Amino acid sequence: MPPATHHNQHDALDSLYSEHYGWLYGWLRKKLACPHSAADFAQDTFFRLLSVPFELTTLQTPRAYLTTTATRLMIDETRRRKVEQAYLEALALLQDEVYVVAPEQQLETVETLTLIARMLEDLPEKPRQAFMLSRLDNLSYPEIATRLGVSASMVKQYIARAMVHCYQIAYAGERLA
């Protein structure tokens, strides 16, 4: 994306966020009946907008787009939880048996964890911790805030910073191409 276009995209995202975050959060809160999950999904929805393949300035119906994106994220989360539950049930069935992880699977896991560690190593300690507690331990922002001794809004900023950092690293090559 050329620098001017990137700047326009950033301004459009800022505008969308300031104009529609409160509304989206309220909509999600009604749907989910949980303010913490609503805040997480609202944040993830706007994070998803960082990777849209079109100019945000051309978005005709932002609320419809935001609700569709948020709904897809909720569906993805439900699927992830179902897969996780099935995995845990399968592990429970295998408890009596000897379970051996194939060397290829161990290598792939180690490589993935190494890549993630590299992506996060340049972050300051608290944003890195907040991100990992959110993504790996599935803690809510208030739970993370308690652990880190900061406010929930600070945790939100830390996680946003970490996600932008990871996004920039993951897609750095595409901007150069």
Short mmCIF file of N, CA and C in Angstrom, two decimals:
data_model
loop_
_atom_site.label_atom_id
_atom_site.label_comp_id
_atom_site.label_asym_id
_atom_site.label_seq_id
_atom_site.Cartn_x
_atom_site.Cartn_y
_atom_site.Cartn_z
N MET A 1 0.84 -1.17 0.00
CA MET A 1 0.00 0.00 0.00
C MET A 1 0.90 1.24 0.00
N PRO A 2 0.71 2.17 -0.96
CA PRO A 2 1.52 3.39 -0.98
C PRO A 2 1.32 4.19 0.31
N PRO A 3 2.34 4.99 0.69
CA PRO A 3 2.27 5.74 1.95
C PRO A 3 1.01 6.60 2.09
N ALA A 4 0.60 7.30 1.04
CA ALA A 4 -0.59 8.14 1.12
C ALA A 4 -1.83 7.30 1.37
N THR A 5 -1.94 6.17 0.68
CA THR A 5 -3.07 5.28 0.84
C THR A 5 -3.07 4.69 2.25
N HIS A 6 -1.89 4.32 2.73
CA HIS A 6 -1.77 3.77 4.08
C HIS A 6 -2.24 4.81 5.10
N HIS A 7 -1.86 6.07 4.89
CA HIS A 7 -2.27 7.15 5.78
C HIS A 7 -3.79 7.32 5.75
N ASN A 8 -4.38 7.29 4.54
CA ASN A 8 -5.84 7.42 4.40
C ASN A 8 -6.54 6.26 5.10
N GLN A 9 -6.00 5.06 4.96
CA GLN A 9 -6.58 3.88 5.59
C GLN A 9 -6.54 4.03 7.12
N HIS A 10 -5.42 4.53 7.63
CA HIS A 10 -5.27 4.73 9.07
C HIS A 10 -6.28 5.77 9.57
N ASP A 11 -6.42 6.87 8.83
CA ASP A 11 -7.38 7.91 9.22
C ASP A 11 -8.82 7.37 9.17
N ALA A 12 -9.12 6.57 8.15
CA ALA A 12 -10.46 5.99 8.04
C ALA A 12 -10.73 5.04 9.20
N LEU A 13 -9.73 4.25 9.59
CA LEU A 13 -9.90 3.33 10.71
C LEU A 13 -10.09 4.11 12.01
N ASP A 14 -9.31 5.16 12.21
CA ASP A 14 -9.49 6.02 13.39
C ASP A 14 -10.91 6.57 13.45
N SER A 15 -11.39 7.03 12.32
CA SER A 15 -12.73 7.60 12.25
C SER A 15 -13.79 6.55 12.54
N LEU A 16 -13.66 5.39 11.91
CA LEU A 16 -14.61 4.30 12.16
C LEU A 16 -14.62 3.92 13.64
N TYR A 17 -13.45 3.82 14.22
CA TYR A 17 -13.34 3.42 15.62
C TYR A 17 -14.03 4.45 16.52
N SER A 18 -13.72 5.72 16.32
CA SER A 18 -14.30 6.74 17.20
C SER A 18 -15.81 6.88 17.00
N GLU A 19 -16.29 6.68 15.79
CA GLU A 19 -17.72 6.84 15.52
C GLU A 19 -18.55 5.61 15.87
N HIS A 20 -17.95 4.41 15.81
CA HIS A 20 -18.78 3.21 15.92
C HIS A 20 -18.38 2.23 17.03
N TYR A 21 -17.27 2.46 17.71
CA TYR A 21 -16.86 1.51 18.75
C TYR A 21 -17.93 1.37 19.84
N GLY A 22 -18.41 2.49 20.34
CA GLY A 22 -19.41 2.45 21.41
C GLY A 22 -20.66 1.70 21.00
N TRP A 23 -21.10 1.97 19.78
CA TRP A 23 -22.29 1.29 19.27
C TRP A 23 -22.03 -0.22 19.14
N LEU A 24 -20.88 -0.59 18.56
CA LEU A 24 -20.56 -2.01 18.38
C LEU A 24 -20.44 -2.72 19.73
N TYR A 25 -19.78 -2.07 20.66
CA TYR A 25 -19.65 -2.65 22.00
C TYR A 25 -21.03 -2.90 22.60
N GLY A 26 -21.94 -1.92 22.50
CA GLY A 26 -23.30 -2.09 23.02
C GLY A 26 -24.03 -3.23 22.34
N TRP A 27 -23.89 -3.33 21.03
CA TRP A 27 -24.54 -4.40 20.27
C TRP A 27 -24.01 -5.76 20.72
N LEU A 28 -22.69 -5.86 20.86
CA LEU A 28 -22.08 -7.12 21.29
C LEU A 28 -22.45 -7.45 22.73
N ARG A 29 -22.53 -6.44 23.57
CA ARG A 29 -22.88 -6.68 24.97
C ARG A 29 -24.28 -7.27 25.08
N LYS A 30 -25.22 -6.76 24.29
CA LYS A 30 -26.58 -7.32 24.28
C LYS A 30 -26.56 -8.76 23.77
N LYS A 31 -25.80 -9.00 22.73
CA LYS A 31 -25.74 -10.34 22.13
C LYS A 31 -25.09 -11.36 23.06
N LEU A 32 -24.01 -10.95 23.72
CA LEU A 32 -23.19 -11.87 24.50
C LEU A 32 -23.51 -11.87 25.99
N ALA A 33 -24.19 -10.83 26.45
CA ALA A 33 -24.53 -10.69 27.88
C ALA A 33 -23.29 -10.72 28.77
N CYS A 34 -22.16 -10.28 28.22
CA CYS A 34 -20.92 -10.25 28.99
C CYS A 34 -20.10 -9.05 28.52
N PRO A 35 -19.90 -8.08 29.40
CA PRO A 35 -19.17 -6.88 28.96
C PRO A 35 -17.72 -7.17 28.58
N HIS A 36 -17.10 -8.14 29.22
CA HIS A 36 -15.70 -8.45 28.92
C HIS A 36 -15.56 -9.09 27.54
N SER A 37 -16.42 -10.04 27.25
CA SER A 37 -16.39 -10.66 25.92
C SER A 37 -16.75 -9.64 24.84
N ALA A 38 -17.71 -8.78 25.15
CA ALA A 38 -18.10 -7.74 24.19
C ALA A 38 -16.91 -6.83 23.88
N ALA A 39 -16.18 -6.44 24.90
CA ALA A 39 -15.01 -5.58 24.69
C ALA A 39 -13.95 -6.30 23.87
N ASP A 40 -13.72 -7.58 24.17
CA ASP A 40 -12.74 -8.36 23.42
C ASP A 40 -13.13 -8.47 21.95
N PHE A 41 -14.38 -8.82 21.67
CA PHE A 41 -14.83 -8.98 20.29
C PHE A 41 -14.85 -7.64 19.55
N ALA A 42 -15.21 -6.57 20.23
CA ALA A 42 -15.19 -5.25 19.58
C ALA A 42 -13.76 -4.89 19.17
N GLN A 43 -12.83 -5.12 20.09
CA GLN A 43 -11.41 -4.83 19.79
C GLN A 43 -10.93 -5.70 18.62
N ASP A 44 -11.27 -6.99 18.65
CA ASP A 44 -10.85 -7.89 17.58
C ASP A 44 -11.47 -7.50 16.24
N THR A 45 -12.69 -6.99 16.28
CA THR A 45 -13.36 -6.56 15.04
C THR A 45 -12.58 -5.42 14.39
N PHE A 46 -12.20 -4.45 15.18
CA PHE A 46 -11.44 -3.32 14.61
C PHE A 46 -10.04 -3.75 14.21
N PHE A 47 -9.46 -4.68 14.95
CA PHE A 47 -8.16 -5.21 14.56
C PHE A 47 -8.25 -5.89 13.20
N ARG A 48 -9.33 -6.61 12.95
CA ARG A 48 -9.54 -7.28 11.67
C ARG A 48 -9.56 -6.28 10.53
N LEU A 49 -10.03 -5.06 10.79
CA LEU A 49 -10.08 -4.04 9.74
C LEU A 49 -8.70 -3.62 9.26
N LEU A 50 -7.67 -3.93 10.04
CA LEU A 50 -6.31 -3.60 9.60
C LEU A 50 -5.92 -4.36 8.34
N SER A 51 -6.59 -5.48 8.09
CA SER A 51 -6.18 -6.32 6.96
C SER A 51 -7.20 -6.37 5.83
N VAL A 52 -8.17 -5.45 5.81
CA VAL A 52 -9.15 -5.49 4.72
C VAL A 52 -8.48 -5.13 3.40
N PRO A 53 -8.88 -5.81 2.33
CA PRO A 53 -8.22 -5.59 1.03
C PRO A 53 -8.80 -4.42 0.23
N PHE A 54 -9.56 -3.55 0.87
CA PHE A 54 -10.14 -2.42 0.16
C PHE A 54 -9.98 -1.16 1.01
N GLU A 55 -10.24 -0.03 0.40
CA GLU A 55 -10.15 1.25 1.09
C GLU A 55 -11.33 1.39 2.06
N LEU A 56 -11.04 1.62 3.32
CA LEU A 56 -12.10 1.79 4.31
C LEU A 56 -12.94 3.02 4.02
N THR A 57 -12.37 3.97 3.31
CA THR A 57 -13.12 5.19 2.98
C THR A 57 -14.28 4.89 2.03
N THR A 58 -14.25 3.74 1.34
CA THR A 58 -15.32 3.39 0.42
C THR A 58 -16.43 2.60 1.09
N LEU A 59 -16.31 2.33 2.37
CA LEU A 59 -17.29 1.55 3.11
C LEU A 59 -18.61 2.32 3.18
N GLN A 60 -19.66 1.77 2.58
CA GLN A 60 -20.95 2.45 2.51
C GLN A 60 -21.79 2.26 3.78
N THR A 61 -21.76 1.07 4.35
CA THR A 61 -22.57 0.76 5.53
C THR A 61 -21.67 0.20 6.63
N PRO A 62 -20.98 1.08 7.35
CA PRO A 62 -19.99 0.62 8.32
C PRO A 62 -20.58 -0.27 9.42
N ARG A 63 -21.76 0.04 9.92
CA ARG A 63 -22.34 -0.77 11.00
C ARG A 63 -22.67 -2.18 10.52
N ALA A 64 -23.16 -2.28 9.32
CA ALA A 64 -23.45 -3.61 8.77
C ALA A 64 -22.16 -4.40 8.61
N TYR A 65 -21.13 -3.73 8.12
CA TYR A 65 -19.83 -4.40 7.94
C TYR A 65 -19.26 -4.82 9.29
N LEU A 66 -19.35 -3.94 10.28
CA LEU A 66 -18.83 -4.25 11.61
C LEU A 66 -19.60 -5.40 12.26
N THR A 67 -20.92 -5.42 12.12
CA THR A 67 -21.68 -6.53 12.72
C THR A 67 -21.39 -7.84 12.02
N THR A 68 -21.22 -7.80 10.71
CA THR A 68 -20.88 -9.01 9.97
C THR A 68 -19.51 -9.54 10.40
N THR A 69 -18.55 -8.63 10.52
CA THR A 69 -17.20 -9.02 10.94
C THR A 69 -17.22 -9.58 12.36
N ALA A 70 -17.91 -8.91 13.26
CA ALA A 70 -18.00 -9.37 14.66
C ALA A 70 -18.69 -10.73 14.73
N THR A 71 -19.75 -10.91 13.95
CA THR A 71 -20.46 -12.19 13.93
C THR A 71 -19.55 -13.31 13.45
N ARG A 72 -18.78 -13.04 12.42
CA ARG A 72 -17.84 -14.05 11.92
C ARG A 72 -16.78 -14.39 12.97
N LEU A 73 -16.31 -13.39 13.70
CA LEU A 73 -15.34 -13.64 14.78
C LEU A 73 -15.97 -14.51 15.87
N MET A 74 -17.23 -14.24 16.20
CA MET A 74 -17.90 -15.06 17.22
C MET A 74 -18.08 -16.49 16.74
N ILE A 75 -18.39 -16.66 15.48
CA ILE A 75 -18.53 -18.01 14.91
C ILE A 75 -17.19 -18.72 14.94
N ASP A 76 -16.12 -18.02 14.57
CA ASP A 76 -14.78 -18.61 14.62
C ASP A 76 -14.43 -19.05 16.04
N GLU A 77 -14.76 -18.22 17.01
CA GLU A 77 -14.47 -18.55 18.41
C GLU A 77 -15.27 -19.77 18.86
N THR A 78 -16.53 -19.85 18.44
CA THR A 78 -17.34 -21.02 18.78
C THR A 78 -16.74 -22.28 18.16
N ARG A 79 -16.32 -22.19 16.91
CA ARG A 79 -15.67 -23.33 16.26
C ARG A 79 -14.39 -23.73 16.99
N ARG A 80 -13.59 -22.72 17.36
CA ARG A 80 -12.34 -22.99 18.06
C ARG A 80 -12.61 -23.71 19.38
N ARG A 81 -13.62 -23.26 20.08
CA ARG A 81 -13.96 -23.90 21.36
C ARG A 81 -14.45 -25.33 21.16
N LYS A 82 -15.21 -25.56 20.10
CA LYS A 82 -15.68 -26.92 19.81
C LYS A 82 -14.51 -27.84 19.48
N VAL A 83 -13.57 -27.34 18.68
CA VAL A 83 -12.37 -28.13 18.35
C VAL A 83 -11.57 -28.40 19.61
N GLU A 84 -11.41 -27.38 20.44
CA GLU A 84 -10.67 -27.54 21.68
C GLU A 84 -11.35 -28.57 22.59
N GLN A 85 -12.68 -28.51 22.68
CA GLN A 85 -13.41 -29.46 23.51
C GLN A 85 -13.25 -30.88 22.97
N ALA A 86 -13.34 -31.03 21.65
CA ALA A 86 -13.16 -32.36 21.06
C ALA A 86 -11.74 -32.88 21.31
N TYR A 87 -10.77 -31.99 21.22
CA TYR A 87 -9.38 -32.37 21.49
C TYR A 87 -9.22 -32.83 22.94
N LEU A 88 -9.80 -32.07 23.87
CA LEU A 88 -9.71 -32.44 25.27
C LEU A 88 -10.42 -33.77 25.56
N GLU A 89 -11.54 -33.99 24.91
CA GLU A 89 -12.25 -35.26 25.07
C GLU A 89 -11.42 -36.41 24.52
N ALA A 90 -10.78 -36.18 23.37
CA ALA A 90 -9.93 -37.22 22.78
C ALA A 90 -8.74 -37.51 23.68
N LEU A 91 -8.15 -36.47 24.26
CA LEU A 91 -7.04 -36.68 25.19
C LEU A 91 -7.48 -37.46 26.42
N ALA A 92 -8.68 -37.17 26.89
CA ALA A 92 -9.21 -37.89 28.06
C ALA A 92 -9.37 -39.37 27.74
N LEU A 93 -9.82 -39.69 26.53
CA LEU A 93 -9.96 -41.09 26.12
C LEU A 93 -8.61 -41.78 26.02
N LEU A 94 -7.59 -41.01 25.64
CA LEU A 94 -6.26 -41.58 25.45
C LEU A 94 -5.45 -41.65 26.75
N GLN A 95 -5.99 -41.11 27.83
CA GLN A 95 -5.24 -41.07 29.08
C GLN A 95 -4.74 -42.44 29.51
N ASP A 96 -5.54 -43.43 29.31
CA ASP A 96 -5.15 -44.78 29.73
C ASP A 96 -4.11 -45.38 28.78
N GLU A 97 -4.07 -44.86 27.56
CA GLU A 97 -3.12 -45.36 26.58
C GLU A 97 -1.86 -44.51 26.61
N VAL A 98 -0.80 -45.03 26.07
CA VAL A 98 0.42 -44.25 25.95
C VAL A 98 0.27 -43.36 24.72
N TYR A 99 0.42 -42.07 24.92
CA TYR A 99 0.29 -41.13 23.82
C TYR A 99 1.67 -40.60 23.46
N VAL A 100 2.09 -40.85 22.24
CA VAL A 100 3.40 -40.42 21.79
C VAL A 100 3.21 -39.38 20.68
N VAL A 101 3.87 -38.26 20.85
CA VAL A 101 3.82 -37.21 19.84
C VAL A 101 4.89 -37.50 18.81
N ALA A 102 4.50 -37.45 17.55
CA ALA A 102 5.44 -37.71 16.46
C ALA A 102 6.52 -36.62 16.45
N PRO A 103 7.74 -36.98 16.09
CA PRO A 103 8.83 -36.00 16.04
C PRO A 103 8.51 -34.80 15.13
N GLU A 104 7.83 -35.04 14.02
CA GLU A 104 7.47 -33.96 13.11
C GLU A 104 6.52 -32.98 13.80
N GLN A 105 5.59 -33.53 14.57
CA GLN A 105 4.63 -32.69 15.28
C GLN A 105 5.33 -31.87 16.37
N GLN A 106 6.28 -32.49 17.04
CA GLN A 106 7.05 -31.76 18.05
C GLN A 106 7.84 -30.63 17.41
N LEU A 107 8.47 -30.91 16.28
CA LEU A 107 9.26 -29.90 15.57
C LEU A 107 8.38 -28.75 15.12
N GLU A 108 7.23 -29.06 14.55
CA GLU A 108 6.30 -28.02 14.09
C GLU A 108 5.84 -27.15 15.26
N THR A 109 5.55 -27.76 16.39
CA THR A 109 5.12 -27.01 17.57
C THR A 109 6.24 -26.10 18.06
N VAL A 110 7.44 -26.61 18.12
CA VAL A 110 8.58 -25.81 18.58
C VAL A 110 8.84 -24.66 17.61
N GLU A 111 8.77 -24.91 16.31
CA GLU A 111 8.99 -23.85 15.31
C GLU A 111 7.93 -22.75 15.44
N THR A 112 6.68 -23.14 15.64
CA THR A 112 5.60 -22.17 15.79
C THR A 112 5.80 -21.33 17.04
N LEU A 113 6.13 -21.99 18.14
CA LEU A 113 6.35 -21.25 19.39
C LEU A 113 7.57 -20.33 19.27
N THR A 114 8.58 -20.76 18.56
CA THR A 114 9.77 -19.92 18.35
C THR A 114 9.41 -18.69 17.53
N LEU A 115 8.61 -18.86 16.49
CA LEU A 115 8.17 -17.74 15.66
C LEU A 115 7.37 -16.74 16.49
N ILE A 116 6.47 -17.24 17.30
CA ILE A 116 5.67 -16.36 18.15
C ILE A 116 6.57 -15.61 19.13
N ALA A 117 7.51 -16.33 19.73
CA ALA A 117 8.43 -15.69 20.68
C ALA A 117 9.22 -14.58 20.00
N ARG A 118 9.67 -14.82 18.76
CA ARG A 118 10.41 -13.80 18.02
C ARG A 118 9.54 -12.58 17.74
N MET A 119 8.28 -12.82 17.41
CA MET A 119 7.37 -11.71 17.11
C MET A 119 7.16 -10.84 18.35
N LEU A 120 7.16 -11.46 19.52
CA LEU A 120 6.85 -10.73 20.75
C LEU A 120 8.07 -10.21 21.49
N GLU A 121 9.26 -10.64 21.10
CA GLU A 121 10.46 -10.30 21.89
C GLU A 121 10.78 -8.82 21.92
N ASP A 122 10.38 -8.06 20.91
CA ASP A 122 10.69 -6.63 20.87
C ASP A 122 9.70 -5.78 21.66
N LEU A 123 8.63 -6.41 22.14
CA LEU A 123 7.64 -5.67 22.91
C LEU A 123 8.11 -5.46 24.34
N PRO A 124 7.71 -4.35 24.95
CA PRO A 124 7.97 -4.19 26.39
C PRO A 124 7.26 -5.29 27.17
N GLU A 125 7.68 -5.52 28.39
CA GLU A 125 7.22 -6.64 29.20
C GLU A 125 5.70 -6.68 29.39
N LYS A 126 5.09 -5.58 29.82
CA LYS A 126 3.66 -5.62 30.13
C LYS A 126 2.78 -5.85 28.90
N PRO A 127 3.04 -5.19 27.76
CA PRO A 127 2.24 -5.53 26.57
C PRO A 127 2.40 -7.00 26.16
N ARG A 128 3.63 -7.52 26.29
CA ARG A 128 3.86 -8.93 25.94
C ARG A 128 3.08 -9.84 26.90
N GLN A 129 3.15 -9.55 28.19
CA GLN A 129 2.43 -10.37 29.17
C GLN A 129 0.93 -10.29 28.95
N ALA A 130 0.42 -9.09 28.72
CA ALA A 130 -1.02 -8.92 28.51
C ALA A 130 -1.48 -9.72 27.30
N PHE A 131 -0.73 -9.65 26.22
CA PHE A 131 -1.08 -10.37 25.00
C PHE A 131 -1.09 -11.88 25.25
N MET A 132 -0.07 -12.37 25.90
CA MET A 132 0.02 -13.82 26.15
C MET A 132 -1.06 -14.29 27.12
N LEU A 133 -1.36 -13.52 28.14
CA LEU A 133 -2.43 -13.90 29.07
C LEU A 133 -3.78 -13.92 28.37
N SER A 134 -3.97 -13.00 27.43
CA SER A 134 -5.22 -12.94 26.68
C SER A 134 -5.34 -14.10 25.71
N ARG A 135 -4.30 -14.33 24.92
CA ARG A 135 -4.37 -15.32 23.85
C ARG A 135 -4.10 -16.75 24.31
N LEU A 136 -3.19 -16.93 25.24
CA LEU A 136 -2.83 -18.29 25.65
C LEU A 136 -3.64 -18.78 26.84
N ASP A 137 -3.88 -17.89 27.82
CA ASP A 137 -4.62 -18.28 29.00
C ASP A 137 -6.09 -17.91 28.91
N ASN A 138 -6.46 -17.20 27.84
CA ASN A 138 -7.85 -16.83 27.59
C ASN A 138 -8.45 -16.01 28.73
N LEU A 139 -7.65 -15.14 29.35
CA LEU A 139 -8.13 -14.31 30.44
C LEU A 139 -8.81 -13.07 29.88
N SER A 140 -9.77 -12.55 30.62
CA SER A 140 -10.45 -11.31 30.23
C SER A 140 -9.56 -10.12 30.57
N TYR A 141 -9.89 -8.96 30.02
CA TYR A 141 -9.10 -7.76 30.30
C TYR A 141 -9.06 -7.45 31.80
N PRO A 142 -10.18 -7.52 32.52
CA PRO A 142 -10.11 -7.25 33.96
C PRO A 142 -9.23 -8.25 34.72
N GLU A 143 -9.26 -9.52 34.32
CA GLU A 143 -8.41 -10.52 34.97
C GLU A 143 -6.93 -10.21 34.72
N ILE A 144 -6.62 -9.82 33.49
CA ILE A 144 -5.24 -9.47 33.15
C ILE A 144 -4.82 -8.21 33.92
N ALA A 145 -5.73 -7.25 34.01
CA ALA A 145 -5.45 -6.01 34.73
C ALA A 145 -5.08 -6.30 36.18
N THR A 146 -5.82 -7.20 36.79
CA THR A 146 -5.53 -7.57 38.18
C THR A 146 -4.14 -8.20 38.29
N ARG A 147 -3.83 -9.09 37.39
CA ARG A 147 -2.51 -9.75 37.43
C ARG A 147 -1.36 -8.78 37.21
N LEU A 148 -1.57 -7.83 36.30
CA LEU A 148 -0.48 -6.90 35.96
C LEU A 148 -0.48 -5.64 36.83
N GLY A 149 -1.54 -5.45 37.60
CA GLY A 149 -1.61 -4.27 38.46
C GLY A 149 -1.85 -2.98 37.69
N VAL A 150 -2.63 -3.07 36.62
CA VAL A 150 -2.96 -1.90 35.81
C VAL A 150 -4.47 -1.88 35.59
N SER A 151 -4.97 -0.86 34.92
CA SER A 151 -6.40 -0.78 34.63
C SER A 151 -6.75 -1.64 33.41
N ALA A 152 -8.03 -1.99 33.30
CA ALA A 152 -8.49 -2.78 32.14
C ALA A 152 -8.29 -2.00 30.85
N SER A 153 -8.45 -0.67 30.90
CA SER A 153 -8.23 0.11 29.67
C SER A 153 -6.75 0.10 29.27
N MET A 154 -5.86 0.02 30.25
CA MET A 154 -4.43 -0.09 29.94
C MET A 154 -4.14 -1.44 29.28
N VAL A 155 -4.80 -2.49 29.78
CA VAL A 155 -4.64 -3.82 29.18
C VAL A 155 -5.10 -3.78 27.73
N LYS A 156 -6.20 -3.11 27.48
CA LYS A 156 -6.72 -2.98 26.11
C LYS A 156 -5.67 -2.32 25.21
N GLN A 157 -5.03 -1.28 25.72
CA GLN A 157 -3.99 -0.59 24.96
C GLN A 157 -2.78 -1.51 24.73
N TYR A 158 -2.40 -2.26 25.77
CA TYR A 158 -1.27 -3.18 25.64
C TYR A 158 -1.55 -4.22 24.55
N ILE A 159 -2.74 -4.80 24.59
CA ILE A 159 -3.07 -5.86 23.64
C ILE A 159 -3.16 -5.29 22.23
N ALA A 160 -3.75 -4.12 22.09
CA ALA A 160 -3.81 -3.48 20.77
C ALA A 160 -2.40 -3.23 20.24
N ARG A 161 -1.52 -2.77 21.10
CA ARG A 161 -0.13 -2.51 20.71
C ARG A 161 0.55 -3.81 20.26
N ALA A 162 0.32 -4.88 21.01
CA ALA A 162 0.92 -6.17 20.65
C ALA A 162 0.37 -6.69 19.33
N MET A 163 -0.93 -6.54 19.11
CA MET A 163 -1.54 -7.04 17.86
C MET A 163 -1.02 -6.25 16.67
N VAL A 164 -0.91 -4.93 16.82
CA VAL A 164 -0.38 -4.10 15.72
C VAL A 164 1.07 -4.50 15.46
N HIS A 165 1.83 -4.71 16.51
CA HIS A 165 3.23 -5.13 16.39
C HIS A 165 3.33 -6.45 15.60
N CYS A 166 2.54 -7.43 16.00
CA CYS A 166 2.57 -8.74 15.31
C CYS A 166 2.11 -8.61 13.86
N TYR A 167 1.08 -7.80 13.64
CA TYR A 167 0.58 -7.59 12.29
C TYR A 167 1.67 -6.98 11.41
N GLN A 168 2.36 -5.98 11.95
CA GLN A 168 3.41 -5.32 11.18
C GLN A 168 4.54 -6.28 10.84
N ILE A 169 4.89 -7.16 11.76
CA ILE A 169 5.94 -8.14 11.50
C ILE A 169 5.46 -9.17 10.48
N ALA A 170 4.25 -9.67 10.67
CA ALA A 170 3.72 -10.72 9.80
C ALA A 170 3.56 -10.25 8.36
N TYR A 171 3.20 -8.98 8.17
CA TYR A 171 2.92 -8.49 6.82
C TYR A 171 3.95 -7.49 6.32
N ALA A 172 5.09 -7.41 6.98
CA ALA A 172 6.14 -6.48 6.56
C ALA A 172 6.62 -6.76 5.13
N GLY A 173 6.74 -8.03 4.80
CA GLY A 173 7.20 -8.42 3.46
C GLY A 173 6.25 -8.01 2.37
N GLU A 174 4.95 -8.01 2.67
CA GLU A 174 3.96 -7.66 1.66
C GLU A 174 4.02 -6.17 1.31
N ARG A 175 4.35 -5.34 2.31
CA ARG A 175 4.44 -3.90 2.05
C ARG A 175 5.65 -3.58 1.18
N LEU A 176 6.67 -4.40 1.30
CA LEU A 176 7.88 -4.17 0.52
C LEU A 176 7.74 -4.66 -0.90
N ALA A 177 6.85 -5.61 -1.10
CA ALA A 177 6.70 -6.23 -2.43
C ALA A 177 5.98 -5.32 -3.39
#
